[in-house]
Structure formats: structure tokens, C-alpha cells
Amino acid sequence: IPDTPHKCDDCEGWNKAREPFKIFGNSYFVGTDGLSSILIVGNAGHILLDGGLEQSAPIIDANIRKLGFKTQDIKLIVNSHGHFDHAAGIAALQRFTGATVAASPSGAKALSDGVNTPDDPQAGYPRALNAFPPVKNVRVIKDGAIQRVGNISVTPIFTPGHAPGSTTWTWQSCEDGKCLNMVYADSISAATGPGYRYSDHPDVIAQLRRSISRLGELPCDIVVSTHPSATGLDAKVQKRASRKTGDPDPFIDQGCRTLAANALKGLEAKLAEEKKQ
């Protein structure tokens, strides 16, 4: 049973249904048009990355079943960061599957409280907008501590700055004897709510710069970002559908470096804008 739908200006567009598809190997895109969710399939259960909005949970469930898998086989749900657009569907998915939910210390607090932590750059929005269904029994994890389910695993790479608990996830997927480095890149944009200026928080600017650098340096054959548009998912899907035998896979593009370069430009633009205020 899904929770009450979230209301926000972008929610309807974000939550449009999207056909699920195989990204590579045992990794599948099961999210919505504007919010990513990734299923990694294993021999002893599956791992799900992110749960979208409250109203995204039924779409994620339907997408998983459409691909021929059982949502009930999800044993672990992990989160990028505790904002309503990536975390609000997790409570319903946890209730349905009984899966363990794991997050960074700050991310776990946001999930457990059902709202951004007070030090979050977007905490200034009204609670009615930021709040989402709280998640029970969140396992707190350490940076780089591998999370395993049977023969599959994911590694958390803490990339704070967009949110204090922001986490990028990495793993390997194999197909036809070829193994690739997969990256689920958390948001690294300098987005702020009312009353917050990055310029007033040099420690957070330094954090975000480190996170951007860290993302750009990751082994990264295929990257999908929390908002799929940030890594050009639509164009890649279209190119893949029309490619001929022997053409390169458009998803294999070392896109972490491009994403990091764009984020750095965005941060510099944000700081320049704040200087004028």
C-alpha cells in the first residue's frame, strides 16, 4: 500500500511512468521519468537503489515485475540522500519487501526522521514540502563499507555537499564475460532552500568540491545519476535502440568526469551569484 502522494511543482513530471530496461548485466533501470531507481539482481535476493516519491513506489514495483523479477526478493534498499524526491517511496517498499535499509549517518537520520536534517542546504523549505514517510530500523554504514546480498554487492562513496548524507554507489556488473564499473551518482548540485547561502558555509563548499573531485576520479564505465536527465539517459536509450551491430554502447561513456565538470561549473556559478546578492 503506497503512502499519500507527495505534492510539489515538479512531482507530476518527475513521476511519469518510464519503461524499465537493462542497463548492463544484472543492473536494471526501474525508476520513473525523472527519478532514478536501480535494481541489481542477485542469486540470493536483490538490491534496490532509491525509492523516488511516495507515488513512485507502485511504479517501481510494476517496473520490477515487468522485467520478470519479484519485488519481494529485494533484500537491501540503499539511498542516495534523504530528500523527498529520492527517499519518500522507501518506507512503502520496505514494508512490502521487509528489506534492510542502509544509509550514511546523516542520511540515516533524515530517513528515520522523515525530513531533511537541520544542516541540509534545502532545510529552509516548509516542512510540508520536505517531509516524507519515516523509515524504520535504518542501518548506519561507513564510507566505503561494502554492502552484500548473496553474490552481489554495492560500495558507498560518501559525496556530501548537496545534502550532508549524500552517497554515490558503485558496483560491478558483468555480461558475456565483460565486467564494467557501474556508478549511481548522487546529486552534486549546489541547490539551496530559502535562507541558505553556500558562501556562509566554507566547510560545506570544501565538502562539495571534494565530492565533485571524488566522483570525477571514480572507475566509471557507466553512470546513472539520481535525476536521469543529468547523465543524458533519454538520449542514450534512443541511441542504443537505433544502433547497429558493432556500434559502441552509448551508455559506456566514462560519464562521471563530465558530470563532475558540469557540477563544478554549477558550483562556481552559484558562488558568483551569491556574491552579487
PDB file of C-alpha atoms in Angstrom:
ATOM      1  CA  ILE A   1       0.000   0.000   0.000  1.00  0.00           C
ATOM      2  CA  PRO A   2       1.666   3.261  -1.098  1.00  0.00           C
ATOM      3  CA  ASP A   3       1.735   6.340   1.096  1.00  0.00           C
ATOM      4  CA  THR A   4      -0.148   9.571   0.348  1.00  0.00           C
ATOM      5  CA  PRO A   5       1.227  11.151  -2.877  1.00  0.00           C
ATOM      6  CA  HIS A   6       3.703  13.983  -2.452  1.00  0.00           C
ATOM      7  CA  LYS A   7       2.682  17.418  -3.671  1.00  0.00           C
ATOM      8  CA  CYS A   8       5.285  19.639  -5.348  1.00  0.00           C
ATOM      9  CA  ASP A   9       5.623  21.661  -8.533  1.00  0.00           C
ATOM     10  CA  ASP A  10       7.832  19.053 -10.220  1.00  0.00           C
ATOM     11  CA  CYS A  11       6.269  15.898  -8.780  1.00  0.00           C
ATOM     12  CA  GLU A  12       3.889  15.115 -11.634  1.00  0.00           C
ATOM     13  CA  GLY A  13       6.603  15.421 -14.274  1.00  0.00           C
ATOM     14  CA  TRP A  14       9.167  13.520 -12.215  1.00  0.00           C
ATOM     15  CA  ASN A  15       6.742  10.675 -11.593  1.00  0.00           C
ATOM     16  CA  LYS A  16       5.672   9.930 -15.165  1.00  0.00           C
ATOM     17  CA  ALA A  17       5.998   6.245 -15.925  1.00  0.00           C
ATOM     18  CA  ARG A  18       9.011   5.063 -17.919  1.00  0.00           C
ATOM     19  CA  GLU A  19       9.671   1.679 -19.493  1.00  0.00           C
ATOM     20  CA  PRO A  20      12.176  -0.271 -17.370  1.00  0.00           C
ATOM     21  CA  PHE A  21      15.244  -1.616 -19.145  1.00  0.00           C
ATOM     22  CA  LYS A  22      18.513  -3.450 -18.666  1.00  0.00           C
ATOM     23  CA  ILE A  23      21.407  -1.032 -18.192  1.00  0.00           C
ATOM     24  CA  PHE A  24      24.079  -3.736 -18.304  1.00  0.00           C
ATOM     25  CA  GLY A  25      24.458  -7.251 -16.928  1.00  0.00           C
ATOM     26  CA  ASN A  26      22.372  -7.653 -13.785  1.00  0.00           C
ATOM     27  CA  SER A  27      21.629  -3.913 -13.439  1.00  0.00           C
ATOM     28  CA  TYR A  28      18.243  -2.512 -14.451  1.00  0.00           C
ATOM     29  CA  PHE A  29      16.614   0.925 -14.512  1.00  0.00           C
ATOM     30  CA  VAL A  30      13.243   0.639 -12.726  1.00  0.00           C
ATOM     31  CA  GLY A  31      12.584   4.287 -11.860  1.00  0.00           C
ATOM     32  CA  THR A  32      10.298   6.947 -13.246  1.00  0.00           C
ATOM     33  CA  ASP A  33      10.785   9.502 -15.988  1.00  0.00           C
ATOM     34  CA  GLY A  34      12.553  11.989 -13.728  1.00  0.00           C
ATOM     35  CA  LEU A  35      13.715   9.989 -10.709  1.00  0.00           C
ATOM     36  CA  SER A  36      16.154   7.101 -10.929  1.00  0.00           C
ATOM     37  CA  SER A  37      15.807   3.777  -9.166  1.00  0.00           C
ATOM     38  CA  ILE A  38      18.114   0.880  -9.983  1.00  0.00           C
ATOM     39  CA  LEU A  39      17.649  -2.837  -9.365  1.00  0.00           C
ATOM     40  CA  ILE A  40      20.691  -5.097  -9.068  1.00  0.00           C
ATOM     41  CA  VAL A  41      19.698  -8.750  -9.375  1.00  0.00           C
ATOM     42  CA  GLY A  42      21.465 -11.481  -7.400  1.00  0.00           C
ATOM     43  CA  ASN A  43      21.239 -15.197  -6.619  1.00  0.00           C
ATOM     44  CA  ALA A  44      20.068 -14.678  -3.015  1.00  0.00           C
ATOM     45  CA  GLY A  45      17.935 -11.578  -3.463  1.00  0.00           C
ATOM     46  CA  HIS A  46      18.202  -8.127  -4.999  1.00  0.00           C
ATOM     47  CA  ILE A  47      19.460  -4.652  -4.105  1.00  0.00           C
ATOM     48  CA  LEU A  48      17.399  -1.531  -4.860  1.00  0.00           C
ATOM     49  CA  LEU A  49      18.957   1.920  -5.097  1.00  0.00           C
ATOM     50  CA  ASP A  50      16.494   4.732  -4.214  1.00  0.00           C
ATOM     51  CA  GLY A  51      12.716   4.788  -3.986  1.00  0.00           C
ATOM     52  CA  GLY A  52      11.597   8.056  -5.586  1.00  0.00           C
ATOM     53  CA  LEU A  53       8.455   9.805  -4.341  1.00  0.00           C
ATOM     54  CA  GLU A  54       5.682   8.181  -2.320  1.00  0.00           C
ATOM     55  CA  GLN A  55       3.735   7.764  -5.577  1.00  0.00           C
ATOM     56  CA  SER A  56       6.809   6.291  -7.302  1.00  0.00           C
ATOM     57  CA  ALA A  57       6.744   3.108  -5.195  1.00  0.00           C
ATOM     58  CA  PRO A  58       3.909   1.434  -7.190  1.00  0.00           C
ATOM     59  CA  ILE A  59       5.637   2.352 -10.473  1.00  0.00           C
ATOM     60  CA  ILE A  60       8.958   0.884  -9.271  1.00  0.00           C
ATOM     61  CA  ASP A  61       7.125  -2.275  -8.165  1.00  0.00           C
ATOM     62  CA  ALA A  62       5.346  -2.574 -11.540  1.00  0.00           C
ATOM     63  CA  ASN A  63       8.602  -1.989 -13.436  1.00  0.00           C
ATOM     64  CA  ILE A  64      10.399  -4.715 -11.491  1.00  0.00           C
ATOM     65  CA  ARG A  65       7.583  -7.178 -12.246  1.00  0.00           C
ATOM     66  CA  LYS A  66       7.522  -6.109 -15.897  1.00  0.00           C
ATOM     67  CA  LEU A  67      11.155  -7.186 -16.171  1.00  0.00           C
ATOM     68  CA  GLY A  68      10.246 -10.617 -14.773  1.00  0.00           C
ATOM     69  CA  PHE A  69      11.580 -10.185 -11.228  1.00  0.00           C
ATOM     70  CA  LYS A  70       9.803 -10.205  -7.878  1.00  0.00           C
ATOM     71  CA  THR A  71       9.819  -7.023  -5.816  1.00  0.00           C
ATOM     72  CA  GLN A  72       9.540  -9.224  -2.699  1.00  0.00           C
ATOM     73  CA  ASP A  73      13.035 -10.567  -3.491  1.00  0.00           C
ATOM     74  CA  ILE A  74      14.616  -7.183  -2.659  1.00  0.00           C
ATOM     75  CA  LYS A  75      16.739  -7.749   0.454  1.00  0.00           C
ATOM     76  CA  LEU A  76      18.544  -4.400   0.671  1.00  0.00           C
ATOM     77  CA  ILE A  77      17.426  -0.851  -0.160  1.00  0.00           C
ATOM     78  CA  VAL A  78      20.042   1.904  -0.175  1.00  0.00           C
ATOM     79  CA  ASN A  79      19.573   5.648  -0.576  1.00  0.00           C
ATOM     80  CA  SER A  80      21.462   8.446  -2.308  1.00  0.00           C
ATOM     81  CA  HIS A  81      20.274  11.195   0.055  1.00  0.00           C
ATOM     82  CA  GLY A  82      17.366  11.885   2.372  1.00  0.00           C
ATOM     83  CA  HIS A  83      15.302  14.283   0.256  1.00  0.00           C
ATOM     84  CA  PHE A  84      11.666  13.527  -0.523  1.00  0.00           C
ATOM     85  CA  ASP A  85      12.262  13.020  -4.249  1.00  0.00           C
ATOM     86  CA  HIS A  86      14.652  10.094  -3.712  1.00  0.00           C
ATOM     87  CA  ALA A  87      13.628   8.734  -0.308  1.00  0.00           C
ATOM     88  CA  ALA A  88       9.848   9.099   0.046  1.00  0.00           C
ATOM     89  CA  GLY A  89       8.996   5.759  -1.597  1.00  0.00           C
ATOM     90  CA  ILE A  90      11.412   3.762   0.561  1.00  0.00           C
ATOM     91  CA  ALA A  91       9.075   3.293   3.561  1.00  0.00           C
ATOM     92  CA  ALA A  92       6.366   1.633   1.430  1.00  0.00           C
ATOM     93  CA  LEU A  93       8.908  -0.518  -0.417  1.00  0.00           C
ATOM     94  CA  GLN A  94      10.442  -1.581   2.900  1.00  0.00           C
ATOM     95  CA  ARG A  95       7.009  -2.515   4.297  1.00  0.00           C
ATOM     96  CA  PHE A  96       6.256  -4.607   1.209  1.00  0.00           C
ATOM     97  CA  THR A  97       9.601  -6.388   0.964  1.00  0.00           C
ATOM     98  CA  GLY A  98      10.868  -6.487   4.549  1.00  0.00           C
ATOM     99  CA  ALA A  99      14.219  -5.356   3.131  1.00  0.00           C
ATOM    100  CA  THR A 100      17.021  -3.858   5.188  1.00  0.00           C
ATOM    101  CA  VAL A 101      17.509  -0.136   4.501  1.00  0.00           C
ATOM    102  CA  ALA A 102      21.043   1.269   4.737  1.00  0.00           C
ATOM    103  CA  ALA A 103      22.373   4.831   4.566  1.00  0.00           C
ATOM    104  CA  SER A 104      25.185   7.136   5.698  1.00  0.00           C
ATOM    105  CA  PRO A 105      24.933   8.500   9.284  1.00  0.00           C
ATOM    106  CA  SER A 106      23.325  11.786   8.215  1.00  0.00           C
ATOM    107  CA  GLY A 107      21.245  10.031   5.574  1.00  0.00           C
ATOM    108  CA  ALA A 108      20.010   7.517   8.154  1.00  0.00           C
ATOM    109  CA  LYS A 109      18.911  10.372  10.435  1.00  0.00           C
ATOM    110  CA  ALA A 110      16.968  12.015   7.609  1.00  0.00           C
ATOM    111  CA  LEU A 111      15.321   8.699   6.668  1.00  0.00           C
ATOM    112  CA  SER A 112      14.432   7.900  10.272  1.00  0.00           C
ATOM    113  CA  ASP A 113      13.066  11.406  10.938  1.00  0.00           C
ATOM    114  CA  GLY A 114      11.286  11.625   7.594  1.00  0.00           C
ATOM    115  CA  VAL A 115      12.699  15.067   6.814  1.00  0.00           C
ATOM    116  CA  ASN A 116      15.961  16.808   5.827  1.00  0.00           C
ATOM    117  CA  THR A 117      18.486  17.213   8.637  1.00  0.00           C
ATOM    118  CA  PRO A 118      18.673  20.810  10.005  1.00  0.00           C
ATOM    119  CA  ASP A 119      22.115  21.396   8.418  1.00  0.00           C
ATOM    120  CA  ASP A 120      20.865  20.491   4.931  1.00  0.00           C
ATOM    121  CA  PRO A 121      21.166  23.332   2.360  1.00  0.00           C
ATOM    122  CA  GLN A 122      17.492  22.724   1.476  1.00  0.00           C
ATOM    123  CA  ALA A 123      16.180  22.546   5.057  1.00  0.00           C
ATOM    124  CA  GLY A 124      14.673  26.053   4.729  1.00  0.00           C
ATOM    125  CA  TYR A 125      11.728  24.877   2.644  1.00  0.00           C
ATOM    126  CA  PRO A 126       8.453  24.356   4.554  1.00  0.00           C
ATOM    127  CA  ARG A 127       8.273  21.067   6.430  1.00  0.00           C
ATOM    128  CA  ALA A 128       5.114  20.182   4.485  1.00  0.00           C
ATOM    129  CA  LEU A 129       7.237  20.084   1.312  1.00  0.00           C
ATOM    130  CA  ASN A 130      10.359  18.441   2.751  1.00  0.00           C
ATOM    131  CA  ALA A 131       8.708  15.771   4.914  1.00  0.00           C
ATOM    132  CA  PHE A 132       8.241  12.163   3.779  1.00  0.00           C
ATOM    133  CA  PRO A 133       7.238   8.855   5.424  1.00  0.00           C
ATOM    134  CA  PRO A 134       9.896   7.898   8.006  1.00  0.00           C
ATOM    135  CA  VAL A 135      11.800   4.661   7.521  1.00  0.00           C
ATOM    136  CA  LYS A 136      12.217   2.182  10.368  1.00  0.00           C
ATOM    137  CA  ASN A 137      15.410   0.480  11.503  1.00  0.00           C
ATOM    138  CA  VAL A 138      17.848   2.153   9.114  1.00  0.00           C
ATOM    139  CA  ARG A 139      21.294   0.556   9.194  1.00  0.00           C
ATOM    140  CA  VAL A 140      24.038   3.170   9.510  1.00  0.00           C
ATOM    141  CA  ILE A 141      27.000   2.466   7.243  1.00  0.00           C
ATOM    142  CA  LYS A 142      30.544   3.774   6.864  1.00  0.00           C
ATOM    143  CA  ASP A 143      32.160   5.327   3.814  1.00  0.00           C
ATOM    144  CA  GLY A 144      33.499   2.521   1.617  1.00  0.00           C
ATOM    145  CA  ALA A 145      31.891  -0.292   3.663  1.00  0.00           C
ATOM    146  CA  ILE A 146      30.734  -2.887   1.117  1.00  0.00           C
ATOM    147  CA  GLN A 147      27.076  -3.945   1.430  1.00  0.00           C
ATOM    148  CA  ARG A 148      26.431  -7.528   0.298  1.00  0.00           C
ATOM    149  CA  VAL A 149      23.427  -9.642  -0.646  1.00  0.00           C
ATOM    150  CA  GLY A 150      24.477 -13.132  -1.746  1.00  0.00           C
ATOM    151  CA  ASN A 151      26.708 -12.816  -4.812  1.00  0.00           C
ATOM    152  CA  ILE A 152      26.127  -9.077  -5.336  1.00  0.00           C
ATOM    153  CA  SER A 153      27.438  -6.041  -3.507  1.00  0.00           C
ATOM    154  CA  VAL A 154      27.475  -2.242  -3.621  1.00  0.00           C
ATOM    155  CA  THR A 155      30.034   0.164  -2.179  1.00  0.00           C
ATOM    156  CA  PRO A 156      29.030   3.540  -0.695  1.00  0.00           C
ATOM    157  CA  ILE A 157      31.167   6.543  -1.624  1.00  0.00           C
ATOM    158  CA  PHE A 158      30.211   9.489   0.592  1.00  0.00           C
ATOM    159  CA  THR A 159      29.807  12.628  -1.542  1.00  0.00           C
ATOM    160  CA  PRO A 160      28.314  15.272   0.792  1.00  0.00           C
ATOM    161  CA  GLY A 161      27.533  18.848  -0.213  1.00  0.00           C
ATOM    162  CA  HIS A 162      24.178  18.700  -1.978  1.00  0.00           C
ATOM    163  CA  ALA A 163      22.944  17.056   1.228  1.00  0.00           C
ATOM    164  CA  PRO A 164      25.040  16.221   4.311  1.00  0.00           C
ATOM    165  CA  GLY A 165      24.415  12.490   3.870  1.00  0.00           C
ATOM    166  CA  SER A 166      24.824  12.302   0.087  1.00  0.00           C
ATOM    167  CA  THR A 167      26.147   8.944  -1.086  1.00  0.00           C
ATOM    168  CA  THR A 168      27.254   7.731  -4.507  1.00  0.00           C
ATOM    169  CA  TRP A 169      27.080   3.964  -5.041  1.00  0.00           C
ATOM    170  CA  THR A 170      29.447   1.782  -7.078  1.00  0.00           C
ATOM    171  CA  TRP A 171      29.451  -1.879  -8.109  1.00  0.00           C
ATOM    172  CA  GLN A 172      30.433  -4.174 -10.952  1.00  0.00           C
ATOM    173  CA  SER A 173      28.092  -5.775 -13.469  1.00  0.00           C
ATOM    174  CA  CYS A 174      29.129  -8.470 -15.920  1.00  0.00           C
ATOM    175  CA  GLU A 175      27.689  -9.615 -19.239  1.00  0.00           C
ATOM    176  CA  ASP A 176      29.093 -12.052 -21.825  1.00  0.00           C
ATOM    177  CA  GLY A 177      32.383 -12.213 -19.925  1.00  0.00           C
ATOM    178  CA  LYS A 178      32.758  -8.421 -19.798  1.00  0.00           C
ATOM    179  CA  CYS A 179      32.651  -6.654 -16.416  1.00  0.00           C
ATOM    180  CA  LEU A 180      32.029  -2.917 -16.115  1.00  0.00           C
ATOM    181  CA  ASN A 181      32.329  -0.383 -13.295  1.00  0.00           C
ATOM    182  CA  MET A 182      28.850   0.940 -12.573  1.00  0.00           C
ATOM    183  CA  VAL A 183      28.202   4.223 -10.744  1.00  0.00           C
ATOM    184  CA  TYR A 184      24.940   5.538  -9.330  1.00  0.00           C
ATOM    185  CA  ALA A 185      25.958   9.166  -8.904  1.00  0.00           C
ATOM    186  CA  ASP A 186      24.256  11.147  -6.188  1.00  0.00           C
ATOM    187  CA  SER A 187      23.286  14.754  -6.817  1.00  0.00           C
ATOM    188  CA  ILE A 188      26.297  17.065  -6.576  1.00  0.00           C
ATOM    189  CA  SER A 189      24.493  20.281  -7.463  1.00  0.00           C
ATOM    190  CA  ALA A 190      24.722  23.377  -5.260  1.00  0.00           C
ATOM    191  CA  ALA A 191      20.967  23.600  -4.671  1.00  0.00           C
ATOM    192  CA  THR A 192      19.670  25.693  -1.778  1.00  0.00           C
ATOM    193  CA  GLY A 193      16.458  26.374   0.069  1.00  0.00           C
ATOM    194  CA  PRO A 194      15.292  29.731   1.472  1.00  0.00           C
ATOM    195  CA  GLY A 195      17.840  31.480   3.687  1.00  0.00           C
ATOM    196  CA  TYR A 196      20.838  29.272   2.825  1.00  0.00           C
ATOM    197  CA  ARG A 197      23.995  30.575   1.166  1.00  0.00           C
ATOM    198  CA  TYR A 198      26.909  28.270   0.436  1.00  0.00           C
ATOM    199  CA  SER A 199      29.154  31.339   0.830  1.00  0.00           C
ATOM    200  CA  ASP A 200      28.278  31.379   4.552  1.00  0.00           C
ATOM    201  CA  HIS A 201      29.449  27.769   4.916  1.00  0.00           C
ATOM    202  CA  PRO A 202      33.043  27.427   3.643  1.00  0.00           C
ATOM    203  CA  ASP A 203      33.226  23.943   5.175  1.00  0.00           C
ATOM    204  CA  VAL A 204      30.295  22.782   3.020  1.00  0.00           C
ATOM    205  CA  ILE A 205      31.846  24.379  -0.094  1.00  0.00           C
ATOM    206  CA  ALA A 206      35.040  22.435   0.630  1.00  0.00           C
ATOM    207  CA  GLN A 207      32.997  19.253   1.133  1.00  0.00           C
ATOM    208  CA  LEU A 208      31.195  19.705  -2.168  1.00  0.00           C
ATOM    209  CA  ARG A 209      34.458  20.403  -4.021  1.00  0.00           C
ATOM    210  CA  ARG A 210      35.933  17.192  -2.597  1.00  0.00           C
ATOM    211  CA  SER A 211      32.808  15.261  -3.532  1.00  0.00           C
ATOM    212  CA  ILE A 212      32.895  16.564  -7.109  1.00  0.00           C
ATOM    213  CA  SER A 213      36.573  15.602  -7.411  1.00  0.00           C
ATOM    214  CA  ARG A 214      35.941  12.200  -5.901  1.00  0.00           C
ATOM    215  CA  LEU A 215      33.125  11.463  -8.332  1.00  0.00           C
ATOM    216  CA  GLY A 216      35.220  12.520 -11.314  1.00  0.00           C
ATOM    217  CA  GLU A 217      38.045  10.192 -10.283  1.00  0.00           C
ATOM    218  CA  LEU A 218      35.954   7.033  -9.784  1.00  0.00           C
ATOM    219  CA  PRO A 219      36.402   3.993 -12.053  1.00  0.00           C
ATOM    220  CA  CYS A 220      33.301   4.669 -14.112  1.00  0.00           C
ATOM    221  CA  ASP A 221      32.268   2.871 -17.293  1.00  0.00           C
ATOM    222  CA  ILE A 222      28.531   3.512 -16.911  1.00  0.00           C
ATOM    223  CA  VAL A 223      26.978   6.253 -14.786  1.00  0.00           C
ATOM    224  CA  VAL A 224      23.339   6.964 -13.986  1.00  0.00           C
ATOM    225  CA  SER A 225      22.501   9.977 -11.849  1.00  0.00           C
ATOM    226  CA  THR A 226      19.686  10.345  -9.317  1.00  0.00           C
ATOM    227  CA  HIS A 227      17.854  12.571 -11.803  1.00  0.00           C
ATOM    228  CA  PRO A 228      18.365  10.662 -15.085  1.00  0.00           C
ATOM    229  CA  SER A 229      18.478  13.831 -17.173  1.00  0.00           C
ATOM    230  CA  ALA A 230      21.786  14.840 -15.526  1.00  0.00           C
ATOM    231  CA  THR A 231      23.547  11.977 -17.317  1.00  0.00           C
ATOM    232  CA  GLY A 232      21.535  12.177 -20.560  1.00  0.00           C
ATOM    233  CA  LEU A 233      19.642   8.935 -20.057  1.00  0.00           C
ATOM    234  CA  ASP A 234      16.936   9.615 -22.674  1.00  0.00           C
ATOM    235  CA  ALA A 235      19.451  10.263 -25.444  1.00  0.00           C
ATOM    236  CA  LYS A 236      21.405   7.128 -24.511  1.00  0.00           C
ATOM    237  CA  VAL A 237      18.260   4.975 -24.585  1.00  0.00           C
ATOM    238  CA  GLN A 238      17.345   6.346 -28.040  1.00  0.00           C
ATOM    239  CA  LYS A 239      20.874   5.862 -29.400  1.00  0.00           C
ATOM    240  CA  ARG A 240      21.030   2.321 -28.046  1.00  0.00           C
ATOM    241  CA  ALA A 241      17.679   1.462 -29.680  1.00  0.00           C
ATOM    242  CA  SER A 242      18.885   2.616 -33.101  1.00  0.00           C
ATOM    243  CA  ARG A 243      22.498   1.415 -33.004  1.00  0.00           C
ATOM    244  CA  LYS A 244      23.731  -1.124 -35.499  1.00  0.00           C
ATOM    245  CA  THR A 245      25.763  -4.258 -34.823  1.00  0.00           C
ATOM    246  CA  GLY A 246      29.281  -3.269 -33.831  1.00  0.00           C
ATOM    247  CA  ASP A 247      28.363   0.260 -32.795  1.00  0.00           C
ATOM    248  CA  PRO A 248      29.596   1.268 -29.313  1.00  0.00           C
ATOM    249  CA  ASP A 249      27.125   1.177 -26.431  1.00  0.00           C
ATOM    250  CA  PRO A 250      26.177   4.828 -25.712  1.00  0.00           C
ATOM    251  CA  PHE A 251      25.890   4.041 -22.000  1.00  0.00           C
ATOM    252  CA  ILE A 252      29.617   3.269 -21.796  1.00  0.00           C
ATOM    253  CA  ASP A 253      30.953   6.811 -21.846  1.00  0.00           C
ATOM    254  CA  GLN A 254      33.087   7.499 -18.736  1.00  0.00           C
ATOM    255  CA  GLY A 255      30.352   9.995 -17.848  1.00  0.00           C
ATOM    256  CA  CYS A 256      31.445  10.626 -14.257  1.00  0.00           C
ATOM    257  CA  ARG A 257      34.079  13.107 -15.438  1.00  0.00           C
ATOM    258  CA  THR A 258      31.512  15.055 -17.483  1.00  0.00           C
ATOM    259  CA  LEU A 259      29.056  15.061 -14.581  1.00  0.00           C
ATOM    260  CA  ALA A 260      31.761  16.306 -12.205  1.00  0.00           C
ATOM    261  CA  ALA A 261      32.907  19.038 -14.612  1.00  0.00           C
ATOM    262  CA  ASN A 262      29.329  20.283 -15.004  1.00  0.00           C
ATOM    263  CA  ALA A 263      28.814  20.250 -11.234  1.00  0.00           C
ATOM    264  CA  LEU A 264      31.957  22.300 -10.675  1.00  0.00           C
ATOM    265  CA  LYS A 265      30.752  24.905 -13.190  1.00  0.00           C
ATOM    266  CA  GLY A 266      27.404  24.953 -11.379  1.00  0.00           C
ATOM    267  CA  LEU A 267      29.054  25.497  -8.003  1.00  0.00           C
ATOM    268  CA  GLU A 268      31.205  28.364  -9.312  1.00  0.00           C
ATOM    269  CA  ALA A 269      28.106  29.965 -10.892  1.00  0.00           C
ATOM    270  CA  LYS A 270      26.209  29.625  -7.609  1.00  0.00           C
ATOM    271  CA  LEU A 271      29.014  31.248  -5.614  1.00  0.00           C
ATOM    272  CA  ALA A 272      29.297  34.085  -8.163  1.00  0.00           C
ATOM    273  CA  GLU A 273      25.548  34.650  -7.949  1.00  0.00           C
ATOM    274  CA  GLU A 274      25.690  34.758  -4.135  1.00  0.00           C
ATOM    275  CA  LYS A 275      28.447  37.390  -4.293  1.00  0.00           C
ATOM    276  CA  LYS A 276      26.119  39.739  -6.171  1.00  0.00           C
ATOM    277  CA  GLN A 277      23.356  39.420  -3.589  1.00  0.00           C
TER     278      GLN A 277
END
